[in-house]
XYZ file of N, CA and C in Angstrom:
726
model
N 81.331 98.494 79.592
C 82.459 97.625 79.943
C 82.277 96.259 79.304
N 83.182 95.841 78.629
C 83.312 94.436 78.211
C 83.558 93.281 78.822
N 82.880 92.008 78.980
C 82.647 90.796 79.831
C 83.471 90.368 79.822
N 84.596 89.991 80.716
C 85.738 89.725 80.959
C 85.651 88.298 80.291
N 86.924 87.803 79.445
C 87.036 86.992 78.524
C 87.630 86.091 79.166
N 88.165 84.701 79.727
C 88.707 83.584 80.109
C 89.392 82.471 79.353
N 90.224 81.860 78.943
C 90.393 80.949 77.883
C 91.752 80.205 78.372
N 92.216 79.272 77.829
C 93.545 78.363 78.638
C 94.809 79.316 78.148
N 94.598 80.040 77.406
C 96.044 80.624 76.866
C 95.972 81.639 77.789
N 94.677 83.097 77.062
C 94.521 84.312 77.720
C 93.553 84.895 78.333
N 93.829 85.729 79.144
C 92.888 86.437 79.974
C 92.863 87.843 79.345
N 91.624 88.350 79.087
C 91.393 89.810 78.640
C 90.536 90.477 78.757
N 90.953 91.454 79.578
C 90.057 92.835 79.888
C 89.941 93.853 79.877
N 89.139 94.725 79.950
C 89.235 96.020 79.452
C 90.053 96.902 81.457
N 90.778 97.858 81.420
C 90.766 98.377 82.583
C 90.260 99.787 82.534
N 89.098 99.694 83.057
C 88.021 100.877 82.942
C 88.399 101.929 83.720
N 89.254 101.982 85.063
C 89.800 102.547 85.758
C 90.985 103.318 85.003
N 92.147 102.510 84.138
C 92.980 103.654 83.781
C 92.942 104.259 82.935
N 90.903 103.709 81.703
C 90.742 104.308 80.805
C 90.071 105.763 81.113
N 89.756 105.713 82.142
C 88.827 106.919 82.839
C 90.106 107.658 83.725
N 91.015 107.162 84.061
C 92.160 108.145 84.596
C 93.220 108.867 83.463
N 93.420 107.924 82.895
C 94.521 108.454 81.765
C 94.256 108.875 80.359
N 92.769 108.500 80.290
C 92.607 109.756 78.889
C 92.402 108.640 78.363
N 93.147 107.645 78.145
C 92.921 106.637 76.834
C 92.423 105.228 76.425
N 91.324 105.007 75.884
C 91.288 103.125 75.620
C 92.103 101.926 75.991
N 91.914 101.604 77.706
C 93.160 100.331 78.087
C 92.475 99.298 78.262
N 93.485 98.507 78.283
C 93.280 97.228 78.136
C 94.632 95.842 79.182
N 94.164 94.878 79.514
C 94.946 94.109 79.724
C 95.080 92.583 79.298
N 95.749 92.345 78.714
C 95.964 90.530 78.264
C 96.977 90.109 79.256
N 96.526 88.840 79.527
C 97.321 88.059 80.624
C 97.765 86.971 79.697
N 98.994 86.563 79.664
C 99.337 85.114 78.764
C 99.470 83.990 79.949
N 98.675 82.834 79.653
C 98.374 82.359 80.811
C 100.050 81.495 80.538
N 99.942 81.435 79.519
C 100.728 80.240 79.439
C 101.426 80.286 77.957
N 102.450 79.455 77.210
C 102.927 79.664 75.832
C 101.728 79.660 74.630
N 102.184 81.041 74.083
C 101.246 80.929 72.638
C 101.303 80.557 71.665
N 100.774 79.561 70.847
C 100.864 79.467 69.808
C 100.710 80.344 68.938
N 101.244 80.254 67.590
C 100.780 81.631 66.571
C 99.398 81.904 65.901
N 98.832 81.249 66.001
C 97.074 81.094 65.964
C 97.105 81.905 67.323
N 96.865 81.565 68.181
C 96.433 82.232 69.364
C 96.815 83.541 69.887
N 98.297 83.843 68.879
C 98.839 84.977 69.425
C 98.315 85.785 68.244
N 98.190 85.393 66.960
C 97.379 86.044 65.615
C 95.782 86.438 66.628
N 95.301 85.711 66.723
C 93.595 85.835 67.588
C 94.065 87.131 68.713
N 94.625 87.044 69.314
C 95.190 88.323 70.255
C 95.049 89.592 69.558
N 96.294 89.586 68.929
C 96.348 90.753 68.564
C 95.742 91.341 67.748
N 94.317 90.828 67.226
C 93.076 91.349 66.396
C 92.544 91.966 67.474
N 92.759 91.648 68.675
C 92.043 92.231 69.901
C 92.544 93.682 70.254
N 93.466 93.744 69.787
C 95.256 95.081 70.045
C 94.362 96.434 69.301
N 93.955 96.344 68.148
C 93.507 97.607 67.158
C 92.273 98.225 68.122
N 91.397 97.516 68.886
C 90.244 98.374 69.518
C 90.660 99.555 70.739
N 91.979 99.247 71.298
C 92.512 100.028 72.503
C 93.969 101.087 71.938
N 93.785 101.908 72.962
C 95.094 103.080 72.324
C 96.070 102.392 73.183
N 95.768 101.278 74.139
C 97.293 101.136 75.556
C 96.603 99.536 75.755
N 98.119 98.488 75.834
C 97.550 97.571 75.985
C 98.633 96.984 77.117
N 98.134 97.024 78.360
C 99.280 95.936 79.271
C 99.341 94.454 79.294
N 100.240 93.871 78.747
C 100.697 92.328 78.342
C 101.388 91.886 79.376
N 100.570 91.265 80.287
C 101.703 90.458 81.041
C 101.293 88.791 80.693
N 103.033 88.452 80.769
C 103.488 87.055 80.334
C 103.817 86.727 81.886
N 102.458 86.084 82.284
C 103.542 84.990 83.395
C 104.477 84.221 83.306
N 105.297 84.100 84.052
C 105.805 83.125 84.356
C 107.675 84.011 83.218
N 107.138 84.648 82.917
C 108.320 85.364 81.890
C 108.448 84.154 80.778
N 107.403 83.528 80.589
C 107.656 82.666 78.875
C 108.537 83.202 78.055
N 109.849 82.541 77.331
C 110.422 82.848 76.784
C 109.568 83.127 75.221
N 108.475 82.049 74.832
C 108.063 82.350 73.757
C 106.852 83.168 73.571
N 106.784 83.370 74.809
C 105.865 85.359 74.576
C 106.505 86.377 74.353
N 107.679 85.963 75.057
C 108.982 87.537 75.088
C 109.377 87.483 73.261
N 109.657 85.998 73.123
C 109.780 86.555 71.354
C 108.608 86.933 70.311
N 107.509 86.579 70.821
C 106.587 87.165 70.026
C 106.006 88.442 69.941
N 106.263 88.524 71.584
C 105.989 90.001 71.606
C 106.571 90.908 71.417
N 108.243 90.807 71.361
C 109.367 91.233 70.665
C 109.829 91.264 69.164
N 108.963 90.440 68.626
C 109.629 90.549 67.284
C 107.807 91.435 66.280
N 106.914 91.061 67.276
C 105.536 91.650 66.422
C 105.213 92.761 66.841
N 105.676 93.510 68.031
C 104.709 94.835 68.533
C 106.054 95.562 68.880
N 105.671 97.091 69.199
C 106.584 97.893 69.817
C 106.613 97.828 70.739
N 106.073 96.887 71.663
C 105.692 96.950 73.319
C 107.400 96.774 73.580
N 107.731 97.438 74.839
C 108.407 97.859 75.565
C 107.740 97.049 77.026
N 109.193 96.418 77.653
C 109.197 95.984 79.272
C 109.518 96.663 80.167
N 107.790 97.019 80.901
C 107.657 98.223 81.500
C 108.165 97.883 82.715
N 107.898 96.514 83.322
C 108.278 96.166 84.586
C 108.296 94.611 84.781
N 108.988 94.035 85.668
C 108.966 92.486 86.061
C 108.254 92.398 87.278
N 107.152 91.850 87.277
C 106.844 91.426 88.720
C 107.149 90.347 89.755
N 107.659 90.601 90.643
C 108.125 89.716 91.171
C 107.047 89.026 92.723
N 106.515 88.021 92.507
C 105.573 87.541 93.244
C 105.981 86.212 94.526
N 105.304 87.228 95.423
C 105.975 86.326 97.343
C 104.591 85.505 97.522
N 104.982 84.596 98.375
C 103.833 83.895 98.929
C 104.737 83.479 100.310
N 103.490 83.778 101.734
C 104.195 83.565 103.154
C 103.012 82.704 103.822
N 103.066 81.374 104.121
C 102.628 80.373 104.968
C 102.356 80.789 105.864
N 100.988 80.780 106.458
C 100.719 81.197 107.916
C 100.654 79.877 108.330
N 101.367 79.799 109.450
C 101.783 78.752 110.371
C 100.896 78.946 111.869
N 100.913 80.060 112.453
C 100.899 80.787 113.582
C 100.513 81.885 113.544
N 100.384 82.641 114.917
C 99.996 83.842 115.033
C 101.268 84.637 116.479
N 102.150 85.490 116.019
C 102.658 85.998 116.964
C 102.107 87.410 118.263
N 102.181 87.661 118.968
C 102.156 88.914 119.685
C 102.330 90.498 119.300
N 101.071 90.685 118.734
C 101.589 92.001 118.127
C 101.254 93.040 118.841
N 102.398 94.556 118.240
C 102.986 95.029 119.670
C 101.753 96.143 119.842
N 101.260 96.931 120.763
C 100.768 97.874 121.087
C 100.041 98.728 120.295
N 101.268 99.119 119.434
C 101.871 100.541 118.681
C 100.743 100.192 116.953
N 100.354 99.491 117.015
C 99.953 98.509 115.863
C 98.617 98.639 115.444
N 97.474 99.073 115.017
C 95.903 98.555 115.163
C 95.934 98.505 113.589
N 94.369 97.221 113.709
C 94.038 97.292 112.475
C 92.524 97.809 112.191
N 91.920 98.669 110.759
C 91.236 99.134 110.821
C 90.740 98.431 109.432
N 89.256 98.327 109.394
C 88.433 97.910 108.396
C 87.450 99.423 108.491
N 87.540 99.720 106.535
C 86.809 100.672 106.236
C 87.288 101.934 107.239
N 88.666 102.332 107.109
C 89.350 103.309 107.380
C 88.958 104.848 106.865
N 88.413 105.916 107.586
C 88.252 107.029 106.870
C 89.390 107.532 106.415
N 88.902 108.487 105.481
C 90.223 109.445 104.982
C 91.210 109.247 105.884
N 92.392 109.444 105.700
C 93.410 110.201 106.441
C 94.424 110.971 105.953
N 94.910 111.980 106.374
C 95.892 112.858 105.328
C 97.039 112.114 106.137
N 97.465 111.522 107.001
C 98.579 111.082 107.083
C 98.934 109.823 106.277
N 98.321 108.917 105.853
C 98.894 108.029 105.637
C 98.979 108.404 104.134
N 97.524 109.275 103.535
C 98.677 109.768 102.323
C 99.673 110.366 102.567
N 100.190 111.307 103.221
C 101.463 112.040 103.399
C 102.769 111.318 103.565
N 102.409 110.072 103.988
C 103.522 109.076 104.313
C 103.947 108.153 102.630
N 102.902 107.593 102.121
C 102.781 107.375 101.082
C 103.800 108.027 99.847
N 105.195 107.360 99.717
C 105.880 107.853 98.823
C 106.652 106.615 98.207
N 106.220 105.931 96.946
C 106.832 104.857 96.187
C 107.872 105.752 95.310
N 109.257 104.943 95.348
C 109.870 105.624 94.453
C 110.378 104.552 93.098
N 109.269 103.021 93.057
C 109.345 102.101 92.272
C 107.749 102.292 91.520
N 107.335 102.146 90.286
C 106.519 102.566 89.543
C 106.400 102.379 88.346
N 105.380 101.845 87.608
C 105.741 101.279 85.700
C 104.815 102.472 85.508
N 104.124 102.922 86.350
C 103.024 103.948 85.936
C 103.894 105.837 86.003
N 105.476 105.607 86.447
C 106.106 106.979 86.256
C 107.251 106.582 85.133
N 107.658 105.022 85.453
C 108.338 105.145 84.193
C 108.169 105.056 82.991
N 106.617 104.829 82.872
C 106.290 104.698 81.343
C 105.891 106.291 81.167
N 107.190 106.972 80.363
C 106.970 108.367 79.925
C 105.201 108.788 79.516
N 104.714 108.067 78.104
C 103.243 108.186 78.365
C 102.355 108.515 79.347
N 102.795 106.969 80.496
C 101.756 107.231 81.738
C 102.080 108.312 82.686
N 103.208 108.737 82.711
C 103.628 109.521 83.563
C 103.294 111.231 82.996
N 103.438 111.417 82.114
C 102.545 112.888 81.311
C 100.952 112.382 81.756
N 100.632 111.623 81.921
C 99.392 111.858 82.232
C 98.794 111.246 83.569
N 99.761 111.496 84.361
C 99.488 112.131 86.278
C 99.306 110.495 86.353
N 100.523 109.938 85.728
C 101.279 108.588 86.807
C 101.864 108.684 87.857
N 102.401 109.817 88.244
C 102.781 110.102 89.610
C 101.732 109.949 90.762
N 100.488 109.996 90.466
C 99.276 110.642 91.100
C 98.636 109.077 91.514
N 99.072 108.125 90.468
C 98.504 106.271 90.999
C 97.866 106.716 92.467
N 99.155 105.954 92.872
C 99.234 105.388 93.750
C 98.081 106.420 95.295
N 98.444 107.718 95.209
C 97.771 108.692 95.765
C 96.410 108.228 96.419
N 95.880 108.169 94.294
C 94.360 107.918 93.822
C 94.085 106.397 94.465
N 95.126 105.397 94.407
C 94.661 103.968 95.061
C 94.569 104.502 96.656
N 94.828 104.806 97.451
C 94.691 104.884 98.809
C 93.131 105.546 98.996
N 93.382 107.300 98.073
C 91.887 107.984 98.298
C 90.802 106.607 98.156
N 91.188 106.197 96.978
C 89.886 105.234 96.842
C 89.564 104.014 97.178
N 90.735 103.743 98.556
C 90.827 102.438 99.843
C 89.950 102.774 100.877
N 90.064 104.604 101.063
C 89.260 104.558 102.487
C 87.681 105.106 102.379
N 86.878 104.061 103.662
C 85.209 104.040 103.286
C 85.239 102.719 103.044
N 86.277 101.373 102.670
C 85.685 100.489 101.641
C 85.820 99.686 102.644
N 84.750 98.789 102.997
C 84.153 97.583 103.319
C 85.400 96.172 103.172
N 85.860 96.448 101.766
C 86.529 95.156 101.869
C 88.182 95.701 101.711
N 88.948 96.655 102.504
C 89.922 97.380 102.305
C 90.417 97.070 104.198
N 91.641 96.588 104.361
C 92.103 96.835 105.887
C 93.219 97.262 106.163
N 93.206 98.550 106.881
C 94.725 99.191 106.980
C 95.411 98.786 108.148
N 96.411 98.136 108.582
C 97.361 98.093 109.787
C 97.971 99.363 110.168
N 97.878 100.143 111.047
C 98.816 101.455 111.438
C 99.153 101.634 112.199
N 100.593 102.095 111.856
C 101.557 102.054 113.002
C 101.787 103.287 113.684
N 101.885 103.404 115.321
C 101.921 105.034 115.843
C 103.473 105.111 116.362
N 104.035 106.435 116.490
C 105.056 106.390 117.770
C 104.769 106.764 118.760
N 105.621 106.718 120.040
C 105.289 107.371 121.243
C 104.268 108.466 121.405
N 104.701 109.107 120.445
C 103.845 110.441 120.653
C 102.308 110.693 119.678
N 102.186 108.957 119.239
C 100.526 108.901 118.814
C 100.743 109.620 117.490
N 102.022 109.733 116.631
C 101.916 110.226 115.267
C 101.836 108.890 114.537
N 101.805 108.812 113.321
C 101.706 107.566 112.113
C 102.961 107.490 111.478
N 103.718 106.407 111.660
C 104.520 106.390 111.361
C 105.001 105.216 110.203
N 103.706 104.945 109.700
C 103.322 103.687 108.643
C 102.663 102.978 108.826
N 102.170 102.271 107.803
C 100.832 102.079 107.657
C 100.862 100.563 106.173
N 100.173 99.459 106.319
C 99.844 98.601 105.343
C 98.580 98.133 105.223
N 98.061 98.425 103.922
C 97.031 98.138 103.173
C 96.747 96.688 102.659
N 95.659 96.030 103.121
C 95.584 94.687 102.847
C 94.180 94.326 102.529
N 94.220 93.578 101.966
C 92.677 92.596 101.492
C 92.313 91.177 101.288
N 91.476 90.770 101.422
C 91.566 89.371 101.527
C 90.537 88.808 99.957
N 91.066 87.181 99.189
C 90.656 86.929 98.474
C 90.783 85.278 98.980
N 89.777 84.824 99.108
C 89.490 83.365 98.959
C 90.347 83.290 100.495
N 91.314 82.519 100.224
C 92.481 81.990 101.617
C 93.623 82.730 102.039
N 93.691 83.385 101.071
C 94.627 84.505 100.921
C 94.623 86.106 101.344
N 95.402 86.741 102.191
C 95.206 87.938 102.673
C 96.227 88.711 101.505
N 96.072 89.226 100.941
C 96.781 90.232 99.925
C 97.328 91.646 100.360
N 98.575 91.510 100.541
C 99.129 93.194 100.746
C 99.289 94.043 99.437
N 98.749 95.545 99.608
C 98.150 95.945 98.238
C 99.656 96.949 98.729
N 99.760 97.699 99.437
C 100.723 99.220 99.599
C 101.231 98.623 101.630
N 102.624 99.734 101.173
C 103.056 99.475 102.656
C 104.162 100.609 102.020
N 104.060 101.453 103.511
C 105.025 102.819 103.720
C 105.037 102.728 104.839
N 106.426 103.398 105.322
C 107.049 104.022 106.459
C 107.576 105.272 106.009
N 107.826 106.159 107.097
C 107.835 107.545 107.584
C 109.089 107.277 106.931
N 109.426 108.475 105.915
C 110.925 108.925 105.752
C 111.852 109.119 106.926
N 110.880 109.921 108.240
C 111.406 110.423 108.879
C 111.873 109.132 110.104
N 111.849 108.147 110.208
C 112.009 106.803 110.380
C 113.141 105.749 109.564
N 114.077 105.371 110.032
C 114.897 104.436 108.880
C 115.127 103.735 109.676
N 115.288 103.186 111.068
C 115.407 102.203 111.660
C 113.998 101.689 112.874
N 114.053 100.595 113.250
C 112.975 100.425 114.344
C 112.412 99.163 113.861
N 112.507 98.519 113.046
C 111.459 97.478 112.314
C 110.192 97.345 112.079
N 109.353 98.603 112.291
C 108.311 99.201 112.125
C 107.226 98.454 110.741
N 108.583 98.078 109.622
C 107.613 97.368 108.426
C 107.225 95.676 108.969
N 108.428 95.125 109.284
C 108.009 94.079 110.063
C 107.341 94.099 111.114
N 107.092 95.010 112.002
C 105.778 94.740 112.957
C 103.948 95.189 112.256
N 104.567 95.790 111.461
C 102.992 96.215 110.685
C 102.640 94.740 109.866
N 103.883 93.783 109.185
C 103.620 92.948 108.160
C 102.999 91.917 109.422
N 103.745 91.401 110.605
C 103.421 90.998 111.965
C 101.867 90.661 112.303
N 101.478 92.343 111.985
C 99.879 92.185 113.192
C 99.280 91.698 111.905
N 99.355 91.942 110.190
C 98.788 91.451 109.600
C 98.501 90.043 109.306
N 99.576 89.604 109.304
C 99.637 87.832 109.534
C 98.958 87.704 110.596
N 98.947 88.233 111.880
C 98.095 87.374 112.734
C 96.265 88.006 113.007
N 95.977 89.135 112.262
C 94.674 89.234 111.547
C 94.354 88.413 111.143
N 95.268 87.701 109.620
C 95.113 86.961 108.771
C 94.305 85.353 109.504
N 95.656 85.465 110.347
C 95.501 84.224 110.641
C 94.358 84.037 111.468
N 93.784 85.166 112.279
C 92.360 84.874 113.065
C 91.387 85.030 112.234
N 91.509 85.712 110.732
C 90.348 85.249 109.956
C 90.423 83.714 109.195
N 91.409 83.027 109.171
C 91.308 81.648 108.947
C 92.236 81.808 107.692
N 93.226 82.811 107.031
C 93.604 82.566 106.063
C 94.683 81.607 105.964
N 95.319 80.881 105.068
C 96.368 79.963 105.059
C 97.281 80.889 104.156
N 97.582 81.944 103.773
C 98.817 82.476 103.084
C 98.412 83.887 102.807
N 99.544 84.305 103.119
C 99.739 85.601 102.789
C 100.661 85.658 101.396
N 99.882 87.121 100.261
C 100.740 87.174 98.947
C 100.649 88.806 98.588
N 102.024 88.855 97.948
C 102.720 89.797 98.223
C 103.224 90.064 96.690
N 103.210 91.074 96.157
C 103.890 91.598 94.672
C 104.508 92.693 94.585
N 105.848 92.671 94.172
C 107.297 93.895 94.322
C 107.498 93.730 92.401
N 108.208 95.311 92.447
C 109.051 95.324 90.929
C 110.227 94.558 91.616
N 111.144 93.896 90.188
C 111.968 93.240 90.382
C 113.133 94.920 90.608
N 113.180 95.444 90.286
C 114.471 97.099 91.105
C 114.228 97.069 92.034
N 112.875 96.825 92.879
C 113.349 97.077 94.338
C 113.514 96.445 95.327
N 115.186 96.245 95.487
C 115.523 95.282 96.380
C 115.254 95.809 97.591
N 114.828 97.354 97.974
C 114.572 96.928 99.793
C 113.531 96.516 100.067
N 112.344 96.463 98.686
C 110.919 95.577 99.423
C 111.404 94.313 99.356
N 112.412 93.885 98.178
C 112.415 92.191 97.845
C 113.189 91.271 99.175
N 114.223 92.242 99.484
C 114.909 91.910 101.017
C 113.768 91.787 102.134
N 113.048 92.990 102.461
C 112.174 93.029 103.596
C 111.733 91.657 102.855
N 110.247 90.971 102.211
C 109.715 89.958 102.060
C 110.379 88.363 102.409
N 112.125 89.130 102.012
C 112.436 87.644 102.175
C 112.870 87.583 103.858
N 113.196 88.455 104.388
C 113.319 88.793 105.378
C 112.288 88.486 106.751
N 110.960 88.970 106.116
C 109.510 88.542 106.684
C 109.510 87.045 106.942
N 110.054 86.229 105.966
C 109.910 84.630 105.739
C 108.919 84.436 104.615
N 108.390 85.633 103.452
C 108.164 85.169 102.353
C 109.049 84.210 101.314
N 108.344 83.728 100.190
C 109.059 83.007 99.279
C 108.472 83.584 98.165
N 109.323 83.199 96.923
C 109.560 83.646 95.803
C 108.777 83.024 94.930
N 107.218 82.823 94.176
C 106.588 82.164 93.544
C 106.836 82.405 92.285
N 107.076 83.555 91.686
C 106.471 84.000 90.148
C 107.446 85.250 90.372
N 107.416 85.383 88.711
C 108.105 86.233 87.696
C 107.591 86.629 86.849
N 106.958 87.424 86.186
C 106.218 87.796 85.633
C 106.613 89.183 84.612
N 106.390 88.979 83.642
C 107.012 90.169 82.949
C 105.706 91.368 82.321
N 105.847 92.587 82.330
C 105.154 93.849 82.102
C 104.912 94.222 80.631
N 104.601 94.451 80.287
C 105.021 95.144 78.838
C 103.678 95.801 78.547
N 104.038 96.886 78.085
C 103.107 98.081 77.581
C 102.811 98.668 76.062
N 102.275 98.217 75.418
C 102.121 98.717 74.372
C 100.924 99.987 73.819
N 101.436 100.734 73.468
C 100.916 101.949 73.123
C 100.600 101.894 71.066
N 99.182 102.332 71.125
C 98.617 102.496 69.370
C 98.255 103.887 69.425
């Protein structure tokens, strides 16, 4: 694995995880910020060592989108759209609710587990090679872990009826996945799971909760704003394939 690189423009690393899932040499560049053409020339000498390279341009820089548009075939796989929620307080959370650190297996909460937003099914490539299967593989490899905490939600009758995945970094509690039961469409069930997490959060001392949706899906982008998240960042995807 290669020593993760740091610099004021870019961030670059190898992702060893989807080179060992998907068959092929990946990689990720982060544009911290606008490139100059020196800097974006220095980049893309970096492009020839990997078969897949994910480019994200924070902030959606207009003058990354043209460089990266007019020099590579990369394609915009996805926009990220990035929440940040102020912990103020801690409310009453309900019963139905627990939270678990270092969660064993469970076949329910994979079974519940169904995203139908994804850069890893719509990128035809990733998806021939068991992009459907992500998200699956992120949960299998949540439970057992030390620094992994699931909120889960029961009904009356002690079944699972959703479930959110969270982690904490520095001040910040990070929501990684969040599902509810198909078989469920009303009850507010995502807001009482997002609920007990904030006030976890908040008894471990965090000051904000942060949160990342594709820009298509407006029923997570509603729920967040809904929660009393806010709208920090925009962020654009792009995938390039050698």
């Amino acid at each position: 694995m290669k020593e993760e690189i740091t610099v004021n423009a870019v961030t670059f690393h190898d992702l060893v995880w989807d080179t060992e899932y998907f068959g092929v040499t990946s990689a990720k560049a982060i544009l911290n910020r606008p490139l100059s053409i020196n800097e974006w020339v220095e980049l893309k000498t970096r492009f020839k060592d990997y078969q897949f390279i994910s480019i994200v341009n924070l902030n959606s820089e207009p003058v990354n989108t043209q460089l990266i548009g007019k020099d590579t075939s990369a394609f915009l796989a996805d926009v990220n759209i990035q929440f940040v929620k102020i912990i103020e307080g801690s409310d009453e959370v309900q019963k139905n609710i627990t939270v678990h650190q270092s969660l064993e297996r469970n076949k329910q909460v994979i079974d519940i587990a169904d995203f139908q937003f994804s850069k890893f099914t719509e990128d035809s490539e990733l998806a021939k090679r068991g992009g459907d299967q992500v998200y699956r593989k992120w949960l299998i490899n949540s439970f057992d872990k030390s620094e992994k905490f699931y909120a889960l939600s029961k009904d009356e009758n002690g079944e699972l009826n959703g479930f959110l995945l969270h982690s904490y970094l520095g001040d910040s509690c990070v929501i990684e996945l969040i599902a509810v039961s198909q078989n469920v469409t009303k009850g507010g069930i995502g807001t009482s799971l997002f609920k007990a997490v904030e006030n976890e959060a908040h008894q471990r001392g965090c000051g904000e909760i942060r949160v990342g949706t594709q820009v298509r899906n407006m029923g997570a982008i509603n729920f967040y704003h809904k929660v009393g998240c806010k709208q920090v960042g925009c962020h654009q995807v792009y995938h390039l394939w050698r």
